[in-house]
Amino acid sequence: MVQVKLADSAGFCFGVKRAVDETLKIQKDLNKKIYTLGPLIHNNDVVNFLEQNNIFAISLEDLDQLTEEDTVVIRSHGVSKEVIDKIKDRGIKLVNATCPYVTNIQKKVNKYSDEGYKIVILGDKNHPEVIGINGWCGNNAIITSKGNIEEEIPGKVCVVSQTTEKQENWKRTINNVAELSKEFLAFNTICSATEVRQLSADNLSKEVDVMLVIGGKNSSNTTKLFQICSANCKNTYHIENIKDIDIEEIKKMSPKTVGVTAGASTPDWIITEVLDLLKTI
Ligand code: SF4
């Protein structure tokens, strides 16, 4: 019988759990349709679950259709100051479920850009968290995806990171900023939930024959887990739920051990379904 091992740290992180719990509670209290600005988390199964509970994702443009009777939830990634102001100006009820760790980054870039620091953000310029953070420093940040900086850096610099970044990219960023500027402040804002999850995925994928990484295909932290595990275990698969598992293919490999990890947006019930299916091998 195959041995199935779950990574020590896998699934919902503190910020995502908080946002999901808060949204479900608000909907229950109000007992009517409420909205989230963008999908609350990057997981199609959870989005479907939320819709069944009268919680619907809308886009920024859809805000114009909402009235003072409506409630909109800001997800854990956070949004720019401009978006918060727009919601407030329109009188729409606002529930801000931004993860406190992301709020901390927003406050830092807001403070230091006001004090004349040029903000450098390590992260993906198209990710909502980074777009939101940039919106707290007048959309003026230098955004670097791997830590390489082509632009001239004037005067004082303040460096922060997207919460899901890799430490190696952070080190590269700091080295480059140190060469390019005379005065800088650096806040390593990589979330420890991400680090701990990445470390336990790294350890587990070194000792198993097959590794399954559960999470949305568009979830950046799940994709990073997949990259880490693939480097250690050639039979690594990125799946969203049990429907993506080719159990016959896994059986053919005759694995002794199968490892499982999950991104921060994967709920416990999906992880349990996967573990239960693997135990049938
Ligand atoms: S990964 Fe960290 S920063 Fe991001 S939502 Fe979870 S707890 Fe918050």
Tab-separated table of C-alpha atoms and ligand atoms in Angstrom:
chain	number	residue	atom	x	y	z
A	1	MET	CA	0.000	0.000	0.000
A	2	VAL	CA	1.248	3.454	-0.892
A	3	GLN	CA	2.235	5.762	1.926
A	4	VAL	CA	0.545	9.174	1.630
A	5	LYS	CA	2.235	12.117	3.329
A	6	LEU	CA	0.771	15.591	3.767
A	7	ALA	CA	3.236	18.497	4.074
A	8	ASP	CA	3.495	19.865	7.629
A	9	SER	CA	2.111	23.166	6.441
A	10	ALA	CA	-0.445	23.183	3.604
A	11	GLY	CA	-3.661	24.914	2.592
A	12	PHE	CA	-5.437	28.047	3.808
A	13	CYS	CA	-3.145	30.602	5.411
A	14	PHE	CA	-4.226	32.923	8.205
A	15	GLY	CA	-5.089	35.854	5.884
A	16	VAL	CA	-7.178	33.811	3.456
A	17	LYS	CA	-9.025	31.955	6.224
A	18	ARG	CA	-9.785	35.275	7.895
A	19	ALA	CA	-11.161	36.775	4.637
A	20	VAL	CA	-13.322	33.722	3.844
A	21	ASP	CA	-14.682	33.452	7.419
A	22	GLU	CA	-15.420	37.172	7.600
A	23	THR	CA	-17.224	37.190	4.245
A	24	LEU	CA	-19.360	34.161	5.147
A	25	LYS	CA	-20.236	35.776	8.491
A	26	ILE	CA	-21.191	39.151	6.945
A	27	GLN	CA	-23.390	37.405	4.356
A	28	LYS	CA	-25.100	35.404	7.100
A	29	ASP	CA	-25.677	38.523	9.218
A	30	LEU	CA	-27.051	40.550	6.291
A	31	ASN	CA	-28.857	37.550	4.792
A	32	LYS	CA	-28.677	38.919	1.225
A	33	LYS	CA	-26.461	38.946	-1.838
A	34	ILE	CA	-23.041	40.517	-1.203
A	35	TYR	CA	-20.051	41.122	-3.451
A	36	THR	CA	-16.310	40.624	-3.392
A	37	LEU	CA	-14.035	42.805	-5.491
A	38	GLY	CA	-12.466	40.092	-7.643
A	39	PRO	CA	-12.641	36.421	-6.635
A	40	LEU	CA	-12.114	36.216	-2.863
A	41	ILE	CA	-9.432	33.613	-3.452
A	42	HIS	CA	-7.883	31.939	-6.482
A	43	ASN	CA	-9.764	28.674	-6.312
A	44	ASN	CA	-12.664	27.810	-8.619
A	45	ASP	CA	-14.209	25.319	-6.174
A	46	VAL	CA	-14.329	27.918	-3.421
A	47	VAL	CA	-15.712	30.545	-5.815
A	48	ASN	CA	-18.565	28.117	-6.670
A	49	PHE	CA	-19.137	27.418	-2.964
A	50	LEU	CA	-19.337	31.153	-2.254
A	51	GLU	CA	-21.802	31.719	-5.114
A	52	GLN	CA	-24.042	29.042	-3.623
A	53	ASN	CA	-23.897	31.150	-0.448
A	54	ASN	CA	-24.994	34.341	-2.261
A	55	ILE	CA	-21.473	35.810	-2.464
A	56	PHE	CA	-20.473	36.994	-5.939
A	57	ALA	CA	-17.227	38.311	-7.391
A	58	ILE	CA	-17.450	41.576	-9.321
A	59	SER	CA	-14.901	43.635	-11.251
A	60	LEU	CA	-13.825	47.229	-10.620
A	61	GLU	CA	-16.040	48.427	-13.472
A	62	ASP	CA	-19.064	46.717	-11.847
A	63	LEU	CA	-18.694	49.029	-8.814
A	64	ASP	CA	-20.529	51.698	-10.849
A	65	GLN	CA	-23.663	49.509	-10.792
A	66	LEU	CA	-23.714	49.181	-6.970
A	67	THR	CA	-25.769	51.407	-4.669
A	68	GLU	CA	-25.702	52.428	-0.993
A	69	GLU	CA	-27.726	49.295	-0.237
A	70	ASP	CA	-24.885	47.047	-1.405
A	71	THR	CA	-21.916	45.583	0.484
A	72	VAL	CA	-18.567	44.881	-1.090
A	73	VAL	CA	-15.704	42.914	0.479
A	74	ILE	CA	-12.040	43.680	-0.234
A	75	ARG	CA	-10.160	40.375	-0.453
A	76	SER	CA	-6.917	39.467	1.337
A	77	HIS	CA	-4.715	40.846	-1.522
A	78	GLY	CA	-5.932	44.369	-0.767
A	79	VAL	CA	-6.559	47.228	-3.204
A	80	SER	CA	-5.225	50.720	-3.903
A	81	LYS	CA	-6.235	53.777	-1.873
A	82	GLU	CA	-8.062	55.063	-4.951
A	83	VAL	CA	-10.373	52.014	-4.981
A	84	ILE	CA	-11.152	52.325	-1.246
A	85	ASP	CA	-11.962	56.015	-1.785
A	86	LYS	CA	-14.182	55.208	-4.770
A	87	ILE	CA	-16.228	52.701	-2.739
A	88	LYS	CA	-16.568	55.143	0.156
A	89	ASP	CA	-17.482	58.061	-2.140
A	90	ARG	CA	-20.285	56.038	-3.682
A	91	GLY	CA	-21.637	55.211	-0.197
A	92	ILE	CA	-21.273	51.455	-0.789
A	93	LYS	CA	-20.785	49.498	2.458
A	94	LEU	CA	-17.169	48.366	2.675
A	95	VAL	CA	-15.798	45.315	4.461
A	96	ASN	CA	-12.015	45.440	4.279
A	97	ALA	CA	-10.698	41.868	4.593
A	98	THR	CA	-7.192	42.779	3.412
A	99	CYS	CA	-4.680	40.525	5.184
A	100	PRO	CA	-3.051	42.532	8.010
A	101	TYR	CA	0.383	41.635	6.605
A	102	VAL	CA	-0.556	43.264	3.276
A	103	THR	CA	-2.036	46.287	5.086
A	104	ASN	CA	1.340	46.657	6.807
A	105	ILE	CA	3.093	46.880	3.403
A	106	GLN	CA	0.539	49.404	2.134
A	107	LYS	CA	1.097	51.577	5.228
A	108	LYS	CA	4.868	51.419	4.810
A	109	VAL	CA	4.914	52.436	1.140
A	110	ASN	CA	2.367	55.187	1.873
A	111	LYS	CA	4.472	56.582	4.735
A	112	TYR	CA	7.840	56.412	3.008
A	113	SER	CA	6.673	57.675	-0.391
A	114	ASP	CA	5.188	60.664	1.475
A	115	GLU	CA	8.635	61.152	3.043
A	116	GLY	CA	10.262	61.295	-0.399
A	117	TYR	CA	11.515	57.711	-0.713
A	118	LYS	CA	11.332	56.015	-4.109
A	119	ILE	CA	9.460	52.732	-3.579
A	120	VAL	CA	10.815	49.490	-5.057
A	121	ILE	CA	8.458	46.497	-5.006
A	122	LEU	CA	9.768	43.000	-5.650
A	123	GLY	CA	6.857	41.119	-7.222
A	124	ASP	CA	4.657	40.502	-10.231
A	125	LYS	CA	3.430	43.808	-11.641
A	126	ASN	CA	0.183	42.185	-12.811
A	127	HIS	CA	-0.669	40.593	-9.455
A	128	PRO	CA	-3.565	42.302	-7.602
A	129	GLU	CA	-1.537	42.526	-4.373
A	130	VAL	CA	1.276	44.415	-6.148
A	131	ILE	CA	-1.178	46.620	-8.086
A	132	GLY	CA	-2.827	47.438	-4.726
A	133	ILE	CA	0.473	48.210	-2.954
A	134	ASN	CA	1.601	50.427	-5.835
A	135	GLY	CA	-1.669	52.313	-5.413
A	136	TRP	CA	-0.520	53.453	-1.950
A	137	CYS	CA	2.478	55.310	-3.384
A	138	GLY	CA	0.812	57.109	-6.284
A	139	ASN	CA	1.421	54.197	-8.698
A	140	ASN	CA	5.019	55.388	-8.865
A	141	ALA	CA	6.922	52.341	-7.623
A	142	ILE	CA	9.674	50.558	-9.511
A	143	ILE	CA	8.386	46.977	-9.770
A	144	THR	CA	10.946	44.237	-10.316
A	145	SER	CA	9.979	40.614	-10.901
A	146	LYS	CA	13.352	38.986	-10.182
A	147	GLY	CA	15.260	41.731	-8.438
A	148	ASN	CA	17.002	43.141	-11.520
A	149	ILE	CA	16.661	46.920	-11.727
A	150	GLU	CA	17.286	48.679	-15.029
A	151	GLU	CA	16.173	52.169	-13.989
A	152	GLU	CA	18.213	54.881	-12.286
A	153	ILE	CA	17.342	55.084	-8.597
A	154	PRO	CA	17.301	58.617	-7.287
A	155	GLY	CA	17.958	59.682	-3.668
A	156	LYS	CA	16.378	57.576	-0.956
A	157	VAL	CA	14.841	54.169	-1.639
A	158	CYS	CA	12.376	52.000	0.297
A	159	VAL	CA	12.179	48.341	-0.738
A	160	VAL	CA	9.304	45.952	0.002
A	161	SER	CA	8.238	42.603	-1.387
A	162	GLN	CA	5.059	40.893	-2.541
A	163	THR	CA	4.170	38.505	0.305
A	164	THR	CA	4.537	35.367	-1.831
A	165	GLU	CA	8.046	36.087	-3.180
A	166	LYS	CA	11.055	33.792	-2.874
A	167	GLN	CA	13.886	34.704	-0.485
A	168	GLU	CA	16.484	34.280	-3.260
A	169	ASN	CA	14.740	37.017	-5.306
A	170	TRP	CA	14.675	39.250	-2.212
A	171	LYS	CA	18.450	38.814	-1.709
A	172	ARG	CA	19.092	39.680	-5.378
A	173	THR	CA	16.895	42.774	-5.085
A	174	ILE	CA	18.705	44.003	-1.983
A	175	ASN	CA	22.133	43.410	-3.557
A	176	ASN	CA	21.145	45.379	-6.663
A	177	VAL	CA	19.555	48.230	-4.706
A	178	ALA	CA	22.667	48.415	-2.508
A	179	GLU	CA	24.810	48.892	-5.627
A	180	LEU	CA	22.521	51.466	-7.205
A	181	SER	CA	21.630	53.663	-4.236
A	182	LYS	CA	23.415	55.374	-1.389
A	183	GLU	CA	20.573	55.295	1.123
A	184	PHE	CA	17.859	52.699	1.398
A	185	LEU	CA	15.387	51.111	3.777
A	186	ALA	CA	14.434	47.472	3.226
A	187	PHE	CA	11.439	45.681	4.724
A	188	ASN	CA	11.408	41.972	4.043
A	189	THR	CA	7.634	41.602	3.771
A	190	ILE	CA	7.662	38.021	2.498
A	191	CYS	CA	4.978	36.319	4.554
A	192	SER	CA	6.184	33.585	6.893
A	193	ALA	CA	3.102	31.486	5.972
A	194	THR	CA	4.523	31.349	2.452
A	195	GLU	CA	8.053	30.559	3.637
A	196	VAL	CA	6.910	27.799	6.003
A	197	ARG	CA	4.690	26.258	3.322
A	198	GLN	CA	7.512	26.434	0.746
A	199	LEU	CA	10.027	24.893	3.159
A	200	SER	CA	7.794	21.969	4.092
A	201	ALA	CA	6.949	21.381	0.383
A	202	ASP	CA	10.681	21.456	-0.392
A	203	ASN	CA	11.459	18.899	2.335
A	204	LEU	CA	8.593	16.561	1.501
A	205	SER	CA	9.163	16.566	-2.273
A	206	LYS	CA	12.760	15.382	-1.694
A	207	GLU	CA	11.600	12.167	-0.059
A	208	VAL	CA	8.570	11.051	-2.138
A	209	ASP	CA	8.150	9.287	-5.497
A	210	VAL	CA	5.142	11.328	-6.615
A	211	MET	CA	4.171	14.805	-5.453
A	212	LEU	CA	0.765	16.456	-5.856
A	213	VAL	CA	0.438	20.222	-5.462
A	214	ILE	CA	-3.181	21.288	-4.987
A	215	GLY	CA	-4.332	24.783	-5.859
A	216	GLY	CA	-5.821	27.073	-8.486
A	217	LYS	CA	-3.994	27.147	-11.828
A	218	ASN	CA	-3.952	30.956	-11.540
A	219	SER	CA	-2.721	31.016	-7.928
A	220	SER	CA	0.810	32.441	-7.745
A	221	ASN	CA	1.720	30.819	-4.428
A	222	THR	CA	0.570	27.394	-5.696
A	223	THR	CA	2.606	27.840	-8.878
A	224	LYS	CA	5.668	28.607	-6.732
A	225	LEU	CA	5.085	25.450	-4.675
A	226	PHE	CA	4.852	23.496	-7.930
A	227	GLN	CA	8.192	24.928	-9.129
A	228	ILE	CA	9.911	24.060	-5.838
A	229	CYS	CA	8.540	20.492	-5.808
A	230	SER	CA	9.282	19.887	-9.516
A	231	ALA	CA	12.959	20.678	-8.890
A	232	ASN	CA	13.106	17.815	-6.340
A	233	CYS	CA	10.623	15.299	-7.708
A	234	LYS	CA	10.183	14.750	-11.440
A	235	ASN	CA	6.717	13.240	-10.930
A	236	THR	CA	5.160	16.439	-9.608
A	237	TYR	CA	1.609	17.358	-10.664
A	238	HIS	CA	-0.294	20.620	-10.203
A	239	ILE	CA	-3.968	19.765	-9.639
A	240	GLU	CA	-7.002	21.856	-8.677
A	241	ASN	CA	-9.007	19.002	-7.123
A	242	ILE	CA	-9.514	15.218	-7.313
A	243	LYS	CA	-10.924	15.463	-10.856
A	244	ASP	CA	-7.408	16.333	-12.108
A	245	ILE	CA	-5.818	13.199	-10.639
A	246	ASP	CA	-5.024	10.433	-13.109
A	247	ILE	CA	-5.013	7.649	-10.542
A	248	GLU	CA	-4.153	4.956	-13.135
A	249	GLU	CA	-1.068	6.895	-14.232
A	250	ILE	CA	0.077	7.164	-10.605
A	251	LYS	CA	-0.539	3.427	-10.059
A	252	LYS	CA	1.621	2.610	-13.105
A	253	MET	CA	4.566	4.333	-11.419
A	254	SER	CA	4.201	1.965	-8.431
A	255	PRO	CA	5.170	4.696	-5.979
A	256	LYS	CA	6.064	3.802	-2.407
A	257	THR	CA	5.265	7.281	-1.187
A	258	VAL	CA	3.063	10.098	-2.496
A	259	GLY	CA	3.422	13.594	-1.060
A	260	VAL	CA	0.693	16.220	-0.987
A	261	THR	CA	0.875	19.943	-0.442
A	262	ALA	CA	-1.566	22.756	-1.140
A	263	GLY	CA	-1.453	26.477	-1.854
A	264	ALA	CA	-2.759	29.113	0.524
A	265	SER	CA	-6.116	29.264	-1.253
A	266	THR	CA	-6.936	25.548	-1.022
A	267	PRO	CA	-9.637	24.684	1.538
A	268	ASP	CA	-9.282	21.687	3.875
A	269	TRP	CA	-12.159	19.779	2.261
A	270	ILE	CA	-10.343	19.594	-1.105
A	271	ILE	CA	-7.132	18.379	0.588
A	272	THR	CA	-9.081	15.696	2.481
A	273	GLU	CA	-10.741	14.455	-0.737
A	274	VAL	CA	-7.319	14.101	-2.404
A	275	LEU	CA	-5.827	12.251	0.593
A	276	ASP	CA	-8.809	9.890	0.719
A	277	LEU	CA	-8.501	9.091	-2.995
A	278	LEU	CA	-4.742	8.433	-2.755
A	279	LYS	CA	-5.288	6.076	0.158
A	280	THR	CA	-7.283	3.814	-2.194
A	281	ILE	CA	-4.120	3.011	-4.207
B	1	SF4	S1	0.032	34.388	2.409
B	1	SF4	FE1	0.497	35.617	4.227
B	1	SF4	S2	0.220	37.713	3.532
B	1	SF4	FE2	-0.821	36.441	2.053
B	1	SF4	S3	-2.914	36.332	2.775
B	1	SF4	FE3	-1.836	34.571	3.637
B	1	SF4	S4	-1.160	35.238	5.670
B	1	SF4	FE4	-1.681	37.061	4.477
